[in-house]
mmCIF file with all atom_site columns, C-alpha atoms in Angstrom:
data_model
loop_
_atom_site.group_PDB
_atom_site.id
_atom_site.type_symbol
_atom_site.label_atom_id
_atom_site.label_alt_id
_atom_site.label_comp_id
_atom_site.label_asym_id
_atom_site.label_entity_id
_atom_site.label_seq_id
_atom_site.pdbx_PDB_ins_code
_atom_site.Cartn_x
_atom_site.Cartn_y
_atom_site.Cartn_z
_atom_site.occupancy
_atom_site.B_iso_or_equiv
_atom_site.pdbx_formal_charge
_atom_site.auth_seq_id
_atom_site.auth_comp_id
_atom_site.auth_asym_id
_atom_site.auth_atom_id
_atom_site.pdbx_PDB_model_num
ATOM 1   C CA . MET P 1 1   ? 93.209  78.838  116.995 1.00 84.00 ? 1482 MET P CA 1
ATOM 2   C CA . PHE P 1 2   ? 91.433  79.423  113.688 1.00 91.00 ? 1483 PHE P CA 1
ATOM 3   C CA . THR P 1 3   ? 92.432  79.511  110.028 1.00 88.00 ? 1484 THR P CA 1
ATOM 4   C CA . GLY P 1 4   ? 90.019  82.081  108.576 1.00 90.00 ? 1485 GLY P CA 1
ATOM 5   C CA . ILE P 1 5   ? 87.998  79.552  106.558 1.00 91.00 ? 1486 ILE P CA 1
ATOM 6   C CA . ILE P 1 6   ? 84.324  80.334  107.218 1.00 95.00 ? 1487 ILE P CA 1
ATOM 7   C CA . GLU P 1 7   ? 82.133  77.312  107.951 1.00 94.00 ? 1488 GLU P CA 1
ATOM 8   C CA . ALA P 1 8   ? 78.656  78.773  108.203 1.00 95.00 ? 1489 ALA P CA 1
ATOM 9   C CA . PHE P 1 9   ? 76.526  81.838  108.815 1.00 93.00 ? 1490 PHE P CA 1
ATOM 10  C CA . GLY P 1 10  ? 74.908  82.752  112.071 1.00 96.00 ? 1491 GLY P CA 1
ATOM 11  C CA . THR P 1 11  ? 71.962  85.126  112.284 1.00 97.00 ? 1492 THR P CA 1
ATOM 12  C CA . ILE P 1 12  ? 71.557  87.399  115.291 1.00 98.00 ? 1493 ILE P CA 1
ATOM 13  C CA . GLY P 1 13  ? 68.225  86.389  116.848 1.00 98.00 ? 1494 GLY P CA 1
ATOM 14  C CA . ASN P 1 14  ? 68.260  88.495  120.006 1.00 98.00 ? 1495 ASN P CA 1
ATOM 15  C CA . ILE P 1 15  ? 70.488  91.021  121.778 1.00 98.00 ? 1496 ILE P CA 1
ATOM 16  C CA . THR P 1 16  ? 70.352  91.489  125.557 1.00 97.00 ? 1497 THR P CA 1
ATOM 17  C CA . HIS P 1 17  ? 72.244  94.149  127.506 1.00 97.00 ? 1498 HIS P CA 1
ATOM 18  C CA . ASP P 1 18  ? 73.465  93.179  130.985 1.00 95.00 ? 1499 ASP P CA 1
ATOM 19  C CA . GLY P 1 19  ? 75.438  95.982  132.604 1.00 95.00 ? 1500 GLY P CA 1
ATOM 20  C CA . THR P 1 20  ? 78.414  96.587  130.316 1.00 96.00 ? 1501 THR P CA 1
ATOM 21  C CA . ASN P 1 21  ? 78.077  93.116  128.768 1.00 97.00 ? 1502 ASN P CA 1
ATOM 22  C CA . VAL P 1 22  ? 75.993  92.212  125.739 1.00 98.00 ? 1503 VAL P CA 1
ATOM 23  C CA . HIS P 1 23  ? 74.536  88.741  125.149 1.00 98.00 ? 1504 HIS P CA 1
ATOM 24  C CA . PHE P 1 24  ? 73.977  87.674  121.549 1.00 98.00 ? 1505 PHE P CA 1
ATOM 25  C CA . ASP P 1 25  ? 71.594  84.807  120.773 1.00 98.00 ? 1506 ASP P CA 1
ATOM 26  C CA . ILE P 1 26  ? 72.572  83.387  117.403 1.00 98.00 ? 1507 ILE P CA 1
ATOM 27  C CA . ASP P 1 27  ? 70.609  81.048  115.157 1.00 98.00 ? 1508 ASP P CA 1
ATOM 28  C CA . SER P 1 28  ? 72.868  78.678  113.222 1.00 97.00 ? 1509 SER P CA 1
ATOM 29  C CA . SER P 1 29  ? 73.051  75.236  111.651 1.00 96.00 ? 1510 SER P CA 1
ATOM 30  C CA . LEU P 1 30  ? 76.130  74.688  113.857 1.00 96.00 ? 1511 LEU P CA 1
ATOM 31  C CA . ALA P 1 31  ? 74.153  75.125  117.097 1.00 96.00 ? 1512 ALA P CA 1
ATOM 32  C CA . SER P 1 32  ? 73.383  71.431  117.629 1.00 95.00 ? 1513 SER P CA 1
ATOM 33  C CA . GLU P 1 33  ? 77.127  70.613  117.416 1.00 95.00 ? 1514 GLU P CA 1
ATOM 34  C CA . LEU P 1 34  ? 78.251  73.222  119.949 1.00 96.00 ? 1515 LEU P CA 1
ATOM 35  C CA . LYS P 1 35  ? 78.832  72.804  123.651 1.00 95.00 ? 1516 LYS P CA 1
ATOM 36  C CA . ILE P 1 36  ? 79.077  75.273  126.512 1.00 96.00 ? 1517 ILE P CA 1
ATOM 37  C CA . ASP P 1 37  ? 82.566  76.776  126.985 1.00 95.00 ? 1518 ASP P CA 1
ATOM 38  C CA . GLN P 1 38  ? 83.504  76.191  123.339 1.00 95.00 ? 1519 GLN P CA 1
ATOM 39  C CA . SER P 1 39  ? 85.292  78.975  121.448 1.00 94.00 ? 1520 SER P CA 1
ATOM 40  C CA . LEU P 1 40  ? 83.827  80.132  118.157 1.00 96.00 ? 1521 LEU P CA 1
ATOM 41  C CA . ALA P 1 41  ? 84.910  82.972  115.859 1.00 97.00 ? 1522 ALA P CA 1
ATOM 42  C CA . HIS P 1 42  ? 82.143  85.444  114.937 1.00 97.00 ? 1523 HIS P CA 1
ATOM 43  C CA . ASP P 1 43  ? 83.212  87.811  112.145 1.00 97.00 ? 1524 ASP P CA 1
ATOM 44  C CA . GLY P 1 44  ? 86.713  87.063  113.404 1.00 96.00 ? 1525 GLY P CA 1
ATOM 45  C CA . VAL P 1 45  ? 85.972  87.668  117.102 1.00 97.00 ? 1526 VAL P CA 1
ATOM 46  C CA . CYS P 1 46  ? 86.609  84.697  119.381 1.00 96.00 ? 1527 CYS P CA 1
ATOM 47  C CA . LEU P 1 47  ? 83.619  84.366  121.739 1.00 97.00 ? 1528 LEU P CA 1
ATOM 48  C CA . THR P 1 48  ? 82.707  81.625  124.232 1.00 96.00 ? 1529 THR P CA 1
ATOM 49  C CA . VAL P 1 49  ? 79.450  79.681  123.968 1.00 97.00 ? 1530 VAL P CA 1
ATOM 50  C CA . VAL P 1 50  ? 77.536  80.101  127.257 1.00 97.00 ? 1531 VAL P CA 1
ATOM 51  C CA . GLN P 1 51  ? 74.142  78.549  126.366 1.00 97.00 ? 1532 GLN P CA 1
ATOM 52  C CA . THR P 1 52  ? 72.917  76.189  123.674 1.00 97.00 ? 1533 THR P CA 1
ATOM 53  C CA . THR P 1 53  ? 69.625  74.978  122.199 1.00 96.00 ? 1534 THR P CA 1
ATOM 54  C CA . PRO P 1 54  ? 69.203  72.688  119.169 1.00 95.00 ? 1535 PRO P CA 1
ATOM 55  C CA . ASP P 1 55  ? 68.834  75.720  116.849 1.00 96.00 ? 1536 ASP P CA 1
ATOM 56  C CA . SER P 1 56  ? 70.681  78.552  118.571 1.00 97.00 ? 1537 SER P CA 1
ATOM 57  C CA . TYR P 1 57  ? 73.314  79.448  121.116 1.00 98.00 ? 1538 TYR P CA 1
ATOM 58  C CA . ARG P 1 58  ? 74.389  82.421  123.222 1.00 98.00 ? 1539 ARG P CA 1
ATOM 59  C CA . VAL P 1 59  ? 77.711  84.233  123.486 1.00 98.00 ? 1540 VAL P CA 1
ATOM 60  C CA . THR P 1 60  ? 78.625  87.204  125.655 1.00 97.00 ? 1541 THR P CA 1
ATOM 61  C CA . ALA P 1 61  ? 80.773  90.177  124.670 1.00 97.00 ? 1542 ALA P CA 1
ATOM 62  C CA . ILE P 1 62  ? 82.412  92.259  127.387 1.00 96.00 ? 1543 ILE P CA 1
ATOM 63  C CA . ASP P 1 63  ? 83.015  95.995  127.117 1.00 95.00 ? 1544 ASP P CA 1
ATOM 64  C CA . GLU P 1 64  ? 86.646  95.537  125.938 1.00 93.00 ? 1545 GLU P CA 1
ATOM 65  C CA . THR P 1 65  ? 85.432  93.443  123.002 1.00 96.00 ? 1546 THR P CA 1
ATOM 66  C CA . LEU P 1 66  ? 82.660  95.902  122.168 1.00 96.00 ? 1547 LEU P CA 1
ATOM 67  C CA . GLN P 1 67  ? 85.129  98.801  122.145 1.00 94.00 ? 1548 GLN P CA 1
ATOM 68  C CA . LYS P 1 68  ? 87.677  97.147  119.817 1.00 94.00 ? 1549 LYS P CA 1
ATOM 69  C CA . THR P 1 69  ? 85.382  95.428  117.298 1.00 97.00 ? 1550 THR P CA 1
ATOM 70  C CA . ASN P 1 70  ? 82.234  96.172  115.312 1.00 96.00 ? 1551 ASN P CA 1
ATOM 71  C CA . LEU P 1 71  ? 80.026  94.085  117.645 1.00 97.00 ? 1552 LEU P CA 1
ATOM 72  C CA . SER P 1 72  ? 78.440  97.210  119.160 1.00 95.00 ? 1553 SER P CA 1
ATOM 73  C CA . GLN P 1 73  ? 76.865  97.841  115.728 1.00 95.00 ? 1554 GLN P CA 1
ATOM 74  C CA . TRP P 1 74  ? 75.349  94.371  115.376 1.00 97.00 ? 1555 TRP P CA 1
ATOM 75  C CA . LYS P 1 75  ? 71.569  94.298  115.008 1.00 97.00 ? 1556 LYS P CA 1
ATOM 76  C CA . VAL P 1 76  ? 68.954  91.549  115.097 1.00 98.00 ? 1557 VAL P CA 1
ATOM 77  C CA . GLY P 1 77  ? 68.866  89.814  111.699 1.00 97.00 ? 1558 GLY P CA 1
ATOM 78  C CA . LYS P 1 78  ? 72.526  90.480  110.851 1.00 96.00 ? 1559 LYS P CA 1
ATOM 79  C CA . LYS P 1 79  ? 74.443  87.568  109.330 1.00 97.00 ? 1560 LYS P CA 1
ATOM 80  C CA . VAL P 1 80  ? 77.830  86.824  110.897 1.00 97.00 ? 1561 VAL P CA 1
ATOM 81  C CA . ASN P 1 81  ? 80.642  84.597  109.637 1.00 97.00 ? 1562 ASN P CA 1
ATOM 82  C CA . LEU P 1 82  ? 81.278  81.569  111.862 1.00 97.00 ? 1563 LEU P CA 1
ATOM 83  C CA . GLU P 1 83  ? 84.317  79.347  112.267 1.00 96.00 ? 1564 GLU P CA 1
ATOM 84  C CA . ARG P 1 84  ? 84.948  76.731  114.936 1.00 95.00 ? 1565 ARG P CA 1
ATOM 85  C CA . CYS P 1 85  ? 88.484  76.196  116.260 1.00 91.00 ? 1566 CYS P CA 1
ATOM 86  C CA . MET P 1 86  ? 90.746  74.145  114.053 1.00 85.00 ? 1567 MET P CA 1
ATOM 87  C CA . PRO P 1 87  ? 91.024  70.491  115.163 1.00 80.00 ? 1568 PRO P CA 1
ATOM 88  C CA . ALA P 1 88  ? 94.520  69.189  115.919 1.00 77.00 ? 1569 ALA P CA 1
ATOM 89  C CA . ASN P 1 89  ? 94.397  67.005  112.794 1.00 80.00 ? 1570 ASN P CA 1
ATOM 90  C CA . GLY P 1 90  ? 93.033  69.772  110.550 1.00 77.00 ? 1571 GLY P CA 1
ATOM 91  C CA . ARG P 1 91  ? 94.582  71.509  107.550 1.00 79.00 ? 1572 ARG P CA 1
ATOM 92  C CA . PHE P 1 92  ? 95.767  75.113  107.408 1.00 76.00 ? 1573 PHE P CA 1
ATOM 93  C CA . ASP P 1 93  ? 93.638  76.122  104.450 1.00 79.00 ? 1574 ASP P CA 1
ATOM 94  C CA . GLY P 1 94  ? 93.893  79.807  105.437 1.00 81.00 ? 1575 GLY P CA 1
ATOM 95  C CA . HIS P 1 95  ? 96.527  81.191  107.812 1.00 85.00 ? 1576 HIS P CA 1
ATOM 96  C CA . ILE P 1 96  ? 97.106  81.342  111.573 1.00 84.00 ? 1577 ILE P CA 1
ATOM 97  C CA . VAL P 1 97  ? 94.198  83.310  113.053 1.00 89.00 ? 1578 VAL P CA 1
ATOM 98  C CA . GLN P 1 98  ? 93.786  83.885  116.785 1.00 88.00 ? 1579 GLN P CA 1
ATOM 99  C CA . GLY P 1 99  ? 90.320  85.394  116.825 1.00 91.00 ? 1580 GLY P CA 1
ATOM 100 C CA . HIS P 1 100 ? 91.704  88.507  118.534 1.00 92.00 ? 1581 HIS P CA 1
ATOM 101 C CA . VAL P 1 101 ? 90.688  91.560  116.518 1.00 95.00 ? 1582 VAL P CA 1
ATOM 102 C CA . ASP P 1 102 ? 93.399  94.228  116.338 1.00 95.00 ? 1583 ASP P CA 1
ATOM 103 C CA . GLN P 1 103 ? 91.168  97.066  115.174 1.00 96.00 ? 1584 GLN P CA 1
ATOM 104 C CA . VAL P 1 104 ? 88.243  97.910  112.951 1.00 97.00 ? 1585 VAL P CA 1
ATOM 105 C CA . GLY P 1 105 ? 88.623  99.046  109.365 1.00 98.00 ? 1586 GLY P CA 1
ATOM 106 C CA . GLN P 1 106 ? 86.171  100.721 107.028 1.00 98.00 ? 1587 GLN P CA 1
ATOM 107 C CA . VAL P 1 107 ? 85.099  99.618  103.573 1.00 98.00 ? 1588 VAL P CA 1
ATOM 108 C CA . LYS P 1 108 ? 86.060  102.546 101.324 1.00 98.00 ? 1589 LYS P CA 1
ATOM 109 C CA . SER P 1 109 ? 84.947  101.136 97.993  1.00 98.00 ? 1590 SER P CA 1
ATOM 110 C CA . ILE P 1 110 ? 83.624  97.989  96.334  1.00 98.00 ? 1591 ILE P CA 1
ATOM 111 C CA . THR P 1 111 ? 84.352  97.442  92.649  1.00 97.00 ? 1592 THR P CA 1
ATOM 112 C CA . ASP P 1 112 ? 82.455  94.826  90.651  1.00 95.00 ? 1593 ASP P CA 1
ATOM 113 C CA . GLN P 1 113 ? 84.996  93.143  88.347  1.00 94.00 ? 1594 GLN P CA 1
ATOM 114 C CA . ASP P 1 114 ? 82.401  91.090  86.427  1.00 93.00 ? 1595 ASP P CA 1
ATOM 115 C CA . GLY P 1 115 ? 83.296  87.828  88.150  1.00 90.00 ? 1596 GLY P CA 1
ATOM 116 C CA . SER P 1 116 ? 84.954  89.042  91.324  1.00 96.00 ? 1597 SER P CA 1
ATOM 117 C CA . TRP P 1 117 ? 84.839  92.056  93.633  1.00 97.00 ? 1598 TRP P CA 1
ATOM 118 C CA . ILE P 1 118 ? 87.629  94.341  94.835  1.00 98.00 ? 1599 ILE P CA 1
ATOM 119 C CA . PHE P 1 119 ? 87.161  95.705  98.355  1.00 98.00 ? 1600 PHE P CA 1
ATOM 120 C CA . GLU P 1 120 ? 89.343  98.620  99.413  1.00 98.00 ? 1601 GLU P CA 1
ATOM 121 C CA . ILE P 1 121 ? 89.626  98.818  103.185 1.00 98.00 ? 1602 ILE P CA 1
ATOM 122 C CA . ALA P 1 122 ? 91.063  101.689 105.227 1.00 98.00 ? 1603 ALA P CA 1
ATOM 123 C CA . PHE P 1 123 ? 92.331  101.493 108.803 1.00 98.00 ? 1604 PHE P CA 1
ATOM 124 C CA . ASP P 1 124 ? 93.979  103.789 111.351 1.00 97.00 ? 1605 ASP P CA 1
ATOM 125 C CA . HIS P 1 125 ? 97.691  103.423 110.594 1.00 93.00 ? 1606 HIS P CA 1
ATOM 126 C CA . ASP P 1 126 ? 98.581  105.268 113.820 1.00 92.00 ? 1607 ASP P CA 1
ATOM 127 C CA . LEU P 1 127 ? 97.680  102.127 115.817 1.00 90.00 ? 1608 LEU P CA 1
ATOM 128 C CA . GLY P 1 128 ? 100.835 100.520 114.410 1.00 87.00 ? 1609 GLY P CA 1
ATOM 129 C CA . ASN P 1 129 ? 99.358  97.707  112.326 1.00 91.00 ? 1610 ASN P CA 1
ATOM 130 C CA . VAL P 1 130 ? 100.745 97.012  108.868 1.00 90.00 ? 1611 VAL P CA 1
ATOM 131 C CA . THR P 1 131 ? 99.968  94.908  105.827 1.00 93.00 ? 1612 THR P CA 1
ATOM 132 C CA . VAL P 1 132 ? 102.379 93.709  103.169 1.00 91.00 ? 1613 VAL P CA 1
ATOM 133 C CA . GLU P 1 133 ? 101.797 93.061  99.499  1.00 94.00 ? 1614 GLU P CA 1
ATOM 134 C CA . LYS P 1 134 ? 100.500 89.490  99.044  1.00 94.00 ? 1615 LYS P CA 1
ATOM 135 C CA . GLY P 1 135 ? 100.471 89.038  102.830 1.00 92.00 ? 1616 GLY P CA 1
ATOM 136 C CA . SER P 1 136 ? 97.639  87.593  104.896 1.00 93.00 ? 1617 SER P CA 1
ATOM 137 C CA . ILE P 1 137 ? 94.837  89.560  106.538 1.00 96.00 ? 1618 ILE P CA 1
ATOM 138 C CA . THR P 1 138 ? 91.659  88.501  108.294 1.00 97.00 ? 1619 THR P CA 1
ATOM 139 C CA . VAL P 1 139 ? 88.568  90.580  107.461 1.00 98.00 ? 1620 VAL P CA 1
ATOM 140 C CA . ASN P 1 140 ? 85.428  89.670  109.456 1.00 97.00 ? 1621 ASN P CA 1
ATOM 141 C CA . GLY P 1 141 ? 87.112  86.360  110.207 1.00 96.00 ? 1622 GLY P CA 1
ATOM 142 C CA . THR P 1 142 ? 87.860  85.539  106.556 1.00 96.00 ? 1623 THR P CA 1
ATOM 143 C CA . SER P 1 143 ? 91.451  84.717  105.582 1.00 95.00 ? 1624 SER P CA 1
ATOM 144 C CA . LEU P 1 144 ? 92.397  86.851  102.578 1.00 96.00 ? 1625 LEU P CA 1
ATOM 145 C CA . THR P 1 145 ? 95.433  88.099  100.653 1.00 95.00 ? 1626 THR P CA 1
ATOM 146 C CA . CYS P 1 146 ? 96.289  91.816  100.587 1.00 96.00 ? 1627 CYS P CA 1
ATOM 147 C CA . PHE P 1 147 ? 97.291  93.811  97.550  1.00 96.00 ? 1628 PHE P CA 1
ATOM 148 C CA . ASN P 1 148 ? 97.624  97.556  96.925  1.00 96.00 ? 1629 ASN P CA 1
ATOM 149 C CA . SER P 1 149 ? 99.100  97.488  100.414 1.00 95.00 ? 1630 SER P CA 1
ATOM 150 C CA . ARG P 1 150 ? 99.977  100.947 101.738 1.00 94.00 ? 1631 ARG P CA 1
ATOM 151 C CA . PRO P 1 151 ? 99.993  102.696 105.119 1.00 94.00 ? 1632 PRO P CA 1
ATOM 152 C CA . GLY P 1 152 ? 96.406  102.783 106.313 1.00 96.00 ? 1633 GLY P CA 1
ATOM 153 C CA . SER P 1 153 ? 94.753  100.838 103.500 1.00 97.00 ? 1634 SER P CA 1
ATOM 154 C CA . PHE P 1 154 ? 94.797  97.689  101.415 1.00 98.00 ? 1635 PHE P CA 1
ATOM 155 C CA . SER P 1 155 ? 92.644  95.853  98.898  1.00 98.00 ? 1636 SER P CA 1
ATOM 156 C CA . VAL P 1 156 ? 91.343  92.288  98.770  1.00 98.00 ? 1637 VAL P CA 1
ATOM 157 C CA . ALA P 1 157 ? 89.807  90.397  95.858  1.00 97.00 ? 1638 ALA P CA 1
ATOM 158 C CA . ILE P 1 158 ? 86.703  88.331  96.618  1.00 97.00 ? 1639 ILE P CA 1
ATOM 159 C CA . ILE P 1 159 ? 85.832  85.364  94.405  1.00 96.00 ? 1640 ILE P CA 1
ATOM 160 C CA . PRO P 1 160 ? 82.169  84.424  93.852  1.00 96.00 ? 1641 PRO P CA 1
ATOM 161 C CA . TYR P 1 161 ? 82.264  81.504  96.328  1.00 95.00 ? 1642 TYR P CA 1
ATOM 162 C CA . THR P 1 162 ? 83.607  83.697  99.136  1.00 95.00 ? 1643 THR P CA 1
ATOM 163 C CA . TYR P 1 163 ? 81.186  86.495  98.220  1.00 96.00 ? 1644 TYR P CA 1
ATOM 164 C CA . GLU P 1 164 ? 78.202  84.136  98.508  1.00 94.00 ? 1645 GLU P CA 1
ATOM 165 C CA . PHE P 1 165 ? 79.223  82.059  101.534 1.00 95.00 ? 1646 PHE P CA 1
ATOM 166 C CA . THR P 1 166 ? 80.508  84.850  103.781 1.00 96.00 ? 1647 THR P CA 1
ATOM 167 C CA . ASN P 1 167 ? 78.852  88.126  104.714 1.00 95.00 ? 1648 ASN P CA 1
ATOM 168 C CA . PHE P 1 168 ? 80.889  90.068  102.123 1.00 97.00 ? 1649 PHE P CA 1
ATOM 169 C CA . HIS P 1 169 ? 77.742  90.152  99.960  1.00 96.00 ? 1650 HIS P CA 1
ATOM 170 C CA . GLN P 1 170 ? 76.081  92.283  102.652 1.00 95.00 ? 1651 GLN P CA 1
ATOM 171 C CA . LEU P 1 171 ? 78.859  94.855  102.983 1.00 97.00 ? 1652 LEU P CA 1
ATOM 172 C CA . VAL P 1 172 ? 78.513  98.351  101.539 1.00 97.00 ? 1653 VAL P CA 1
ATOM 173 C CA . SER P 1 173 ? 80.874  101.314 101.447 1.00 97.00 ? 1654 SER P CA 1
ATOM 174 C CA . GLY P 1 174 ? 81.185  102.847 104.887 1.00 97.00 ? 1655 GLY P CA 1
ATOM 175 C CA . ASP P 1 175 ? 80.651  99.589  106.810 1.00 97.00 ? 1656 ASP P CA 1
ATOM 176 C CA . LEU P 1 176 ? 83.045  98.762  109.628 1.00 97.00 ? 1657 LEU P CA 1
ATOM 177 C CA . VAL P 1 177 ? 84.832  95.404  109.504 1.00 98.00 ? 1658 VAL P CA 1
ATOM 178 C CA . ASN P 1 178 ? 86.936  93.518  112.047 1.00 98.00 ? 1659 ASN P CA 1
ATOM 179 C CA . LEU P 1 179 ? 90.623  93.251  111.152 1.00 98.00 ? 1660 LEU P CA 1
ATOM 180 C CA . GLU P 1 180 ? 93.160  90.800  112.528 1.00 96.00 ? 1661 GLU P CA 1
ATOM 181 C CA . PHE P 1 181 ? 96.616  91.399  111.102 1.00 95.00 ? 1662 PHE P CA 1
ATOM 182 C CA . ASP P 1 182 ? 99.023  88.531  110.430 1.00 90.00 ? 1663 ASP P CA 1
ATOM 183 C CA . ILE P 1 183 ? 100.499 87.233  113.707 1.00 85.00 ? 1664 ILE P CA 1
ATOM 184 C CA . LEU P 1 184 ? 103.936 86.621  112.152 1.00 83.00 ? 1665 LEU P CA 1
ATOM 185 C CA . GLY P 1 185 ? 104.037 90.181  110.857 1.00 79.00 ? 1666 GLY P CA 1
ATOM 186 C CA . LYS P 1 186 ? 103.043 91.510  114.281 1.00 79.00 ? 1667 LYS P CA 1
ATOM 187 C CA . TYR P 1 187 ? 105.887 89.652  116.008 1.00 80.00 ? 1668 TYR P CA 1
ATOM 188 C CA . ILE P 1 188 ? 108.455 90.765  113.424 1.00 80.00 ? 1669 ILE P CA 1
ATOM 189 C CA . GLN P 1 189 ? 107.293 94.357  113.759 1.00 77.00 ? 1670 GLN P CA 1
ATOM 190 C CA . ARG P 1 190 ? 107.616 94.199  117.545 1.00 76.00 ? 1671 ARG P CA 1
ATOM 191 C CA . ILE P 1 191 ? 111.121 92.754  117.333 1.00 79.00 ? 1672 ILE P CA 1
ATOM 192 C CA . THR P 1 192 ? 112.346 95.315  114.785 1.00 79.00 ? 1673 THR P CA 1
ATOM 193 C CA . LYS P 1 193 ? 110.931 98.178  116.853 1.00 76.00 ? 1674 LYS P CA 1
ATOM 194 C CA . GLY P 1 194 ? 112.574 96.857  120.004 1.00 71.00 ? 1675 GLY P CA 1
ATOM 195 C CA . TYR P 1 195 ? 109.355 96.158  121.923 1.00 62.00 ? 1676 TYR P CA 1
ATOM 196 C CA . LEU P 1 196 ? 110.634 93.021  123.642 1.00 55.00 ? 1677 LEU P CA 1
#
């Protein structure tokens, strides 16, 4: 389980295709602290560490993951947001995040507010996911608060610290981002729709 509080960047060092799987070798300051079989969120996608070196590590994405996230668009040199699982004695500084991306969204606009940035993000409402005003959302693994919430789109405000220390500073209009909707909202929606 994660909380959506980004710890560090990783940089894609190499990409290897192996049948329908893709191996990503990632350079990161966290590499020396990782162990094989450990779960780590990459732009909000929970992936398992399969190899480690002092400066880098490898994770593997299967076809299902590639189809439902933006990982198929990753290129060598891309920065990704990293978060290790929350320790049992940790604090919930963000919200409950599983690392299971529900769908991709698209950055529709970025507005510089002279001290913060407003990102408007659109998503396919027909897939059944919803946001609520002042509710939680995870965008590329980052725990954020929605506003201007409407069917198929929402906005988030990014403070300078988050802009600098996550990959939001690299995003441009048209980019695809990984979205994980609030788990409590997903359960409530299922119950109210009778999907038991």
